[in-house]
PDB file of C-alpha atoms in Angstrom:
ATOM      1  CA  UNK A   1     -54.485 -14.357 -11.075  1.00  0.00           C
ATOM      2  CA  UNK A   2     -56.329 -16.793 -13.040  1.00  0.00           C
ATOM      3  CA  UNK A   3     -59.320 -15.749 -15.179  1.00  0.00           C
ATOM      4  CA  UNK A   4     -62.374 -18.206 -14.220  1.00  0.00           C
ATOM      5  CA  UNK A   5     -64.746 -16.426 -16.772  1.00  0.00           C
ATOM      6  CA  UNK A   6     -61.896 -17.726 -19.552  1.00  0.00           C
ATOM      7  CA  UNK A   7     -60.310 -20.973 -18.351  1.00  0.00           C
ATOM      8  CA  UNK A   8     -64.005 -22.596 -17.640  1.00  0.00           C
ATOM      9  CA  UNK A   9     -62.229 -25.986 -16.791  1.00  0.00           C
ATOM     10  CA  UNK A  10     -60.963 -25.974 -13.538  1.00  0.00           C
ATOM     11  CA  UNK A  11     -59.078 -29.151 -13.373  1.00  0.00           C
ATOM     12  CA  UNK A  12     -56.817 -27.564 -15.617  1.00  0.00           C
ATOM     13  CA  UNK A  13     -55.862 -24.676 -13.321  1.00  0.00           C
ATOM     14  CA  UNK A  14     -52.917 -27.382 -11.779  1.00  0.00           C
ATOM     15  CA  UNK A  15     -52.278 -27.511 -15.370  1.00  0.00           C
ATOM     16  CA  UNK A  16     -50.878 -24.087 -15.875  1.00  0.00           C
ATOM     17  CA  UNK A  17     -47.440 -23.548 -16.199  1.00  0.00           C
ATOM     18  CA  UNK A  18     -44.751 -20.621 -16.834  1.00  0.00           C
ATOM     19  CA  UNK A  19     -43.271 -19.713 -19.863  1.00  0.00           C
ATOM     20  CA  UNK A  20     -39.675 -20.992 -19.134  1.00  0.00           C
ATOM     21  CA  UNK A  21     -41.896 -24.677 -17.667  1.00  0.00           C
ATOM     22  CA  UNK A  22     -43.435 -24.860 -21.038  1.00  0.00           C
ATOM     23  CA  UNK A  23     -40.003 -23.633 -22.959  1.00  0.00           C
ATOM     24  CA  UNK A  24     -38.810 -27.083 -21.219  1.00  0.00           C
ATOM     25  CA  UNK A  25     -41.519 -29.411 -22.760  1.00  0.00           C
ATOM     26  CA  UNK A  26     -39.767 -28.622 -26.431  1.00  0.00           C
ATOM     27  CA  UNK A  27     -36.908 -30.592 -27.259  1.00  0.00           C
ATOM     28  CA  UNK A  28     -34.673 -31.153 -30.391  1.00  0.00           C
ATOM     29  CA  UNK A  29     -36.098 -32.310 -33.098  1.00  0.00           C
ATOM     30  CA  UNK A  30     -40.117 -31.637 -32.581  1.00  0.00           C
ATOM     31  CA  UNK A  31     -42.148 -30.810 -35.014  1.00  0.00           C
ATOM     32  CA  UNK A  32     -44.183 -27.318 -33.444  1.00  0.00           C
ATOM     33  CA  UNK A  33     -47.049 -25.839 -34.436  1.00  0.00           C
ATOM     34  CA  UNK A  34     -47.833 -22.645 -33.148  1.00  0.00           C
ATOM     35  CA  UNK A  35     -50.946 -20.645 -34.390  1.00  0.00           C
ATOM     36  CA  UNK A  36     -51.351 -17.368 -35.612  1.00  0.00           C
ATOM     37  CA  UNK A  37     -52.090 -15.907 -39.372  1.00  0.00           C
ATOM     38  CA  UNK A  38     -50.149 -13.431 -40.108  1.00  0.00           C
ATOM     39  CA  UNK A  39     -49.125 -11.613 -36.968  1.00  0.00           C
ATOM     40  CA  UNK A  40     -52.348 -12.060 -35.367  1.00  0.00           C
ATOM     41  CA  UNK A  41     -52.919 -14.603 -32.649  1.00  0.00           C
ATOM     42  CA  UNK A  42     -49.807 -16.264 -32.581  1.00  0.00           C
ATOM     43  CA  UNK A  43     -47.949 -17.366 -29.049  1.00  0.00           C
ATOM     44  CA  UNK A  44     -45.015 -15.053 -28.168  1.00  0.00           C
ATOM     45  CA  UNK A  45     -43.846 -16.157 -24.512  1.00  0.00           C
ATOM     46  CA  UNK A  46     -43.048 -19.599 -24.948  1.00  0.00           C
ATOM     47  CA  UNK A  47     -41.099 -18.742 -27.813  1.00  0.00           C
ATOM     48  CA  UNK A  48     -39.597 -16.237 -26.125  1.00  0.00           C
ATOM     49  CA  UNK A  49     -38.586 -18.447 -23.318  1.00  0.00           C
ATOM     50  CA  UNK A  50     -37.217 -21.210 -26.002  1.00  0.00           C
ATOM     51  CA  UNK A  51     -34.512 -18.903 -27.888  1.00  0.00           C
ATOM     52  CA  UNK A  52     -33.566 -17.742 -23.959  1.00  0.00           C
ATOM     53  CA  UNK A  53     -32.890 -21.383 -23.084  1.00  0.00           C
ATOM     54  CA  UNK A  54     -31.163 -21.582 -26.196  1.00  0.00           C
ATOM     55  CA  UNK A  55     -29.099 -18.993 -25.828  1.00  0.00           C
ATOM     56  CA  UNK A  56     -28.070 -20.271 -22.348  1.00  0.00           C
ATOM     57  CA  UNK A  57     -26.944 -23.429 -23.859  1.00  0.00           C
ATOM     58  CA  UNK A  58     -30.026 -26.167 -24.644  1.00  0.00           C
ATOM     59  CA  UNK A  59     -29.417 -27.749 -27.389  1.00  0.00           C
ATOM     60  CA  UNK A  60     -32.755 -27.427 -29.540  1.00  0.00           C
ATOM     61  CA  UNK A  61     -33.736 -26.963 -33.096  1.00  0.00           C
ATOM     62  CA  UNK A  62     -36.705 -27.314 -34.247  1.00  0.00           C
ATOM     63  CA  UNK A  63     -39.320 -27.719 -37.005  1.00  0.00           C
ATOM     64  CA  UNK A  64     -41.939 -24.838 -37.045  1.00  0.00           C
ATOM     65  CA  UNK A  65     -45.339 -25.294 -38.549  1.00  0.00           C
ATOM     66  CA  UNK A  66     -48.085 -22.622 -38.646  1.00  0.00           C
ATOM     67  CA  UNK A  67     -51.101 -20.813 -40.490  1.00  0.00           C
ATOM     68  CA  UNK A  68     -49.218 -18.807 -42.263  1.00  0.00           C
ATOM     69  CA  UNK A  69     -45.855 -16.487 -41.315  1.00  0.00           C
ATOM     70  CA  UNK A  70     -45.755 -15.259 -37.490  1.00  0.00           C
ATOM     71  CA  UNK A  71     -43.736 -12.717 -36.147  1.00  0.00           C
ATOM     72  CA  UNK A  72     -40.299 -11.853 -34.865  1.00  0.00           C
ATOM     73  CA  UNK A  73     -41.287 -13.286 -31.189  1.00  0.00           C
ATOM     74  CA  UNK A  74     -41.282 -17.026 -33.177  1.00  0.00           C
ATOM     75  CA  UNK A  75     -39.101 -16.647 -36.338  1.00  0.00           C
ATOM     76  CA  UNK A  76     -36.727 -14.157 -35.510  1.00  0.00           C
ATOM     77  CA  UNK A  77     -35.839 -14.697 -32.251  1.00  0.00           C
ATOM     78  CA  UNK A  78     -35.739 -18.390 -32.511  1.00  0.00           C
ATOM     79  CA  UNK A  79     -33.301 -18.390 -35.897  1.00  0.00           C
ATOM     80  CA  UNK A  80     -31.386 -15.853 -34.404  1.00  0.00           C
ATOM     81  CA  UNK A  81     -30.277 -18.506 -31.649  1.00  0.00           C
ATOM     82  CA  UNK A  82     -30.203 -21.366 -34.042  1.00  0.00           C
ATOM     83  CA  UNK A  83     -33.091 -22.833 -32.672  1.00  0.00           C
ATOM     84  CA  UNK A  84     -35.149 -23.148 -36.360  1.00  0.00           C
ATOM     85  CA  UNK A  85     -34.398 -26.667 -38.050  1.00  0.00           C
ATOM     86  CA  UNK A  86     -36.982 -26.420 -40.903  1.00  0.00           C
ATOM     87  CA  UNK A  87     -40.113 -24.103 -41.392  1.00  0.00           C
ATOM     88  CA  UNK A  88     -43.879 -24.598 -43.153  1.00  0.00           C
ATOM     89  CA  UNK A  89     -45.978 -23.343 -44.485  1.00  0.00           C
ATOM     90  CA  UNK A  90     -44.951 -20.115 -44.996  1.00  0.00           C
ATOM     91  CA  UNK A  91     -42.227 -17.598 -43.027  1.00  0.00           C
ATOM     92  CA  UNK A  92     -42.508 -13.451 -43.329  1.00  0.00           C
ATOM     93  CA  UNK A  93     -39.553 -13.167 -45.364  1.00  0.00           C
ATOM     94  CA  UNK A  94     -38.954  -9.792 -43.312  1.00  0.00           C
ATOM     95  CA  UNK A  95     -37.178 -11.549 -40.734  1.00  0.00           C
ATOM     96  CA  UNK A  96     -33.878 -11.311 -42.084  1.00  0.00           C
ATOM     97  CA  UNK A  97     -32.011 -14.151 -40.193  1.00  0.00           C
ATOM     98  CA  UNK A  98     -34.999 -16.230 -40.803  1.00  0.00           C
ATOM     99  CA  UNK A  99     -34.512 -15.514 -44.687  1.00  0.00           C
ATOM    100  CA  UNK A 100     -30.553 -15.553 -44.647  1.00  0.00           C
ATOM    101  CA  UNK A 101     -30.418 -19.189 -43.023  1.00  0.00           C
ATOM    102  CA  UNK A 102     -32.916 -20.808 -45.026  1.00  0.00           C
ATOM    103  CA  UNK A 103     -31.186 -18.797 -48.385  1.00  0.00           C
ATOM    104  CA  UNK A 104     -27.919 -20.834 -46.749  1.00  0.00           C
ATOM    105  CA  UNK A 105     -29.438 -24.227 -46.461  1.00  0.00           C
ATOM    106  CA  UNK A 106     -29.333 -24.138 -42.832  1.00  0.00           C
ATOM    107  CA  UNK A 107     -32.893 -24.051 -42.384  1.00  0.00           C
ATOM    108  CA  UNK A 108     -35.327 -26.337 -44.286  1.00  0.00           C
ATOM    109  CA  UNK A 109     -37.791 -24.589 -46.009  1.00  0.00           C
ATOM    110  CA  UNK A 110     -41.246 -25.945 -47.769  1.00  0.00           C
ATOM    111  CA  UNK A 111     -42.997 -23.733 -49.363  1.00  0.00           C
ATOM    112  CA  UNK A 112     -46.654 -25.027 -49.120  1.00  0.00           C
ATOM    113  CA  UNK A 113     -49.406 -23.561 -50.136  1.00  0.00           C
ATOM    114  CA  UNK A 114     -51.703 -23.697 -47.023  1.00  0.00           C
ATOM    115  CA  UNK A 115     -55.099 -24.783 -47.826  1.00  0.00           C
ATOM    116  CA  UNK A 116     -52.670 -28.040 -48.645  1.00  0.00           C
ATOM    117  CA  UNK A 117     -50.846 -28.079 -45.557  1.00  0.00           C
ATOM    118  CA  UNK A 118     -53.896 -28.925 -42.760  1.00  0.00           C
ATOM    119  CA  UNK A 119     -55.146 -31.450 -44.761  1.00  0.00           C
ATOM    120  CA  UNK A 120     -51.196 -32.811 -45.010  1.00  0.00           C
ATOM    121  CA  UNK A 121     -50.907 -32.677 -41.038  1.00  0.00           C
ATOM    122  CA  UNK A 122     -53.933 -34.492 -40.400  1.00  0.00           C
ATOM    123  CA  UNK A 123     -52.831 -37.367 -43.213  1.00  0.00           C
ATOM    124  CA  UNK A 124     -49.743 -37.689 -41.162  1.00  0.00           C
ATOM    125  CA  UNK A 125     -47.221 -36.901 -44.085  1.00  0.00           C
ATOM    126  CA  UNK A 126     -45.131 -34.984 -42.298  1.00  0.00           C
ATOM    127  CA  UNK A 127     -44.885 -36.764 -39.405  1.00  0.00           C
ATOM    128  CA  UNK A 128     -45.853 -36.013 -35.648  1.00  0.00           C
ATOM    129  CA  UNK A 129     -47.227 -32.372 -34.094  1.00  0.00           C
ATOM    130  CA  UNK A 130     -44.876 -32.932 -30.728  1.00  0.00           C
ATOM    131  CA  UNK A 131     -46.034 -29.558 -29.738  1.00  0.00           C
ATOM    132  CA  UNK A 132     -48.631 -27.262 -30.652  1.00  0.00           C
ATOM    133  CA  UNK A 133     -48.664 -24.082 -28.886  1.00  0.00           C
ATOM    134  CA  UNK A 134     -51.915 -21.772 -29.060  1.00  0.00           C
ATOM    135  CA  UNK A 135     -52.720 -18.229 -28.454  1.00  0.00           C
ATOM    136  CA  UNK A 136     -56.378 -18.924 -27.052  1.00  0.00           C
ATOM    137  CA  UNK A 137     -59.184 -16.350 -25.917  1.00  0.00           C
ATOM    138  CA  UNK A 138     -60.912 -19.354 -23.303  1.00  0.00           C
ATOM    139  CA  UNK A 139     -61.107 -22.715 -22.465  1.00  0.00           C
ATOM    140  CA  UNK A 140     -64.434 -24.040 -22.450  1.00  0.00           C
ATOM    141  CA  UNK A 141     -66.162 -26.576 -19.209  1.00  0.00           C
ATOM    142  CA  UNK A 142     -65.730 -29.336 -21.920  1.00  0.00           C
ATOM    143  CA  UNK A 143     -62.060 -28.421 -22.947  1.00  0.00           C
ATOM    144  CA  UNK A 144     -63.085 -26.952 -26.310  1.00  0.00           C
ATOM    145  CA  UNK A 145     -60.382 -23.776 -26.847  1.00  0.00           C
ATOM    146  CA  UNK A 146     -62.072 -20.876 -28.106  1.00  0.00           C
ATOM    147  CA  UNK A 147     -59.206 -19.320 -30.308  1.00  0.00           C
ATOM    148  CA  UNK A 148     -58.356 -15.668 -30.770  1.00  0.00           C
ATOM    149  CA  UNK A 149     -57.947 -13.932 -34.215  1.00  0.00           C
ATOM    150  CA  UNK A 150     -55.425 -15.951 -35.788  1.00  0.00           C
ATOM    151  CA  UNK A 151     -56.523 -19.061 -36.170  1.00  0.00           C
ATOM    152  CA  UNK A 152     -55.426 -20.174 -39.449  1.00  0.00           C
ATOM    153  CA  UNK A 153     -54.055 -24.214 -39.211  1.00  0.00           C
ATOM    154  CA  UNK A 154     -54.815 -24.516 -35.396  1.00  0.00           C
ATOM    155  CA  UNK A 155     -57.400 -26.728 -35.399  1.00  0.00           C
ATOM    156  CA  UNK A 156     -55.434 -29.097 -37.524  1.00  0.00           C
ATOM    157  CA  UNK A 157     -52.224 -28.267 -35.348  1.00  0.00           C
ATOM    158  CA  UNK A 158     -53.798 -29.075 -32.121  1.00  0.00           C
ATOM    159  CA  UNK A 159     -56.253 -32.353 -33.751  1.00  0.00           C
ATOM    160  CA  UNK A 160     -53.398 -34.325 -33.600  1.00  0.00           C
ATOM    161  CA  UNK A 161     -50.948 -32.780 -31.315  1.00  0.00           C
ATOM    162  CA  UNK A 162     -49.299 -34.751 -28.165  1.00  0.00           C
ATOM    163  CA  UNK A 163     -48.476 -32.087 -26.131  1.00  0.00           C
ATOM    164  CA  UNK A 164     -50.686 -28.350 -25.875  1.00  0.00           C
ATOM    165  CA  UNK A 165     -49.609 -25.071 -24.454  1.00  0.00           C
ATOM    166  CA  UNK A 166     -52.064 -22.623 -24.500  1.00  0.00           C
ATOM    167  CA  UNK A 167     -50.628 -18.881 -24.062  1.00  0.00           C
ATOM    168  CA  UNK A 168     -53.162 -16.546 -23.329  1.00  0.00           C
ATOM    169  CA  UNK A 169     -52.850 -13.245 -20.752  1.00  0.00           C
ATOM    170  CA  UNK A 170     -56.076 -13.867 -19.667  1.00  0.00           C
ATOM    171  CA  UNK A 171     -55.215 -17.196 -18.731  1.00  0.00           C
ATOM    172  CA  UNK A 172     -51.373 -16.881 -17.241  1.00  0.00           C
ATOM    173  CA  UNK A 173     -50.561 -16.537 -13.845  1.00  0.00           C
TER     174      UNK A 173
END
């Protein structure tokens, strides 16, 4: 059931999709943002849903950019698939796979330093956000996202971003 006190927009409410329907929107190739600082506030379902296609067969790697690292639902999960193409800012070198692929060469790895790596996104060196996806507490009447605790880069992952998924429980179905 949808949360009317939280999503405050209600033309989006056709808007809202599942997990696996988002998972779909993310092809090979995109450049991703996902928010979160740490693990806090970062988007686990669609993620989730991603490696699973993966792992069925889709063929889909992808460039991950973020606040800072994120946790296993993202890195993890998605490396362990082969679904991680290159990685920025920063990755929590505790996810093994994560750390063994881009150790390899597999994975592209930048090492930015992040109050560098907004400003970078929104000068367009890096090329497109395809996809940001967003852990956010509302949706205002005016489409304004509140964000939850990790927002680190999100603003300047979602500024410029073609495509949004928002991930919140409060706003599922």
């Amino acid at each position: 059931m949808l949360d009317a006190t939280r999503l405050r927009t209600p033309c989006l409410f056709d808007k809202i999709v599942s997990a696996d329907e988002a998972a779909t929107l993310i092809i090979d190739g995109m450049n991703v943002g996902v928010s979160g600082f740490t693990p806090s506030g970062y988007p686990k379902k669609t993620t989730l849903a991603l490696a699973k296609a993966i792992k069925a067969g889709k063929k889909c790697r992808i460039n991950i950019w973020s606040g800072a690292s994120v946790g296993p639902e993202i890195e993890e999960t998605l490396a362990e698939v082969g679904g991680i193409s290159g990685r920025m800012p920063y990755y929590a070198a505790s996810n093994k796979t994560l750390s063994r692929q881009i150790n390899t060469g597999s994975v592209t790895y930048i090492d930015q330093h992040l109050s560098h790596f907004a400003q970078q996104i929104d000068y367009g060196f890096y090329g497109d956000v395809d996809v940001a996806i967003v852990e956010a507490a509302a949706i205002n009447a005016d489409g304004s996202i509140v964000l939850g605790s990790g927002v680190g880069n999100t603003p300047m992952l979602v500024k410029p971003a073609k495509k949004l998924s928002l991930r919140s429980t409060h706003l599922s179905r």
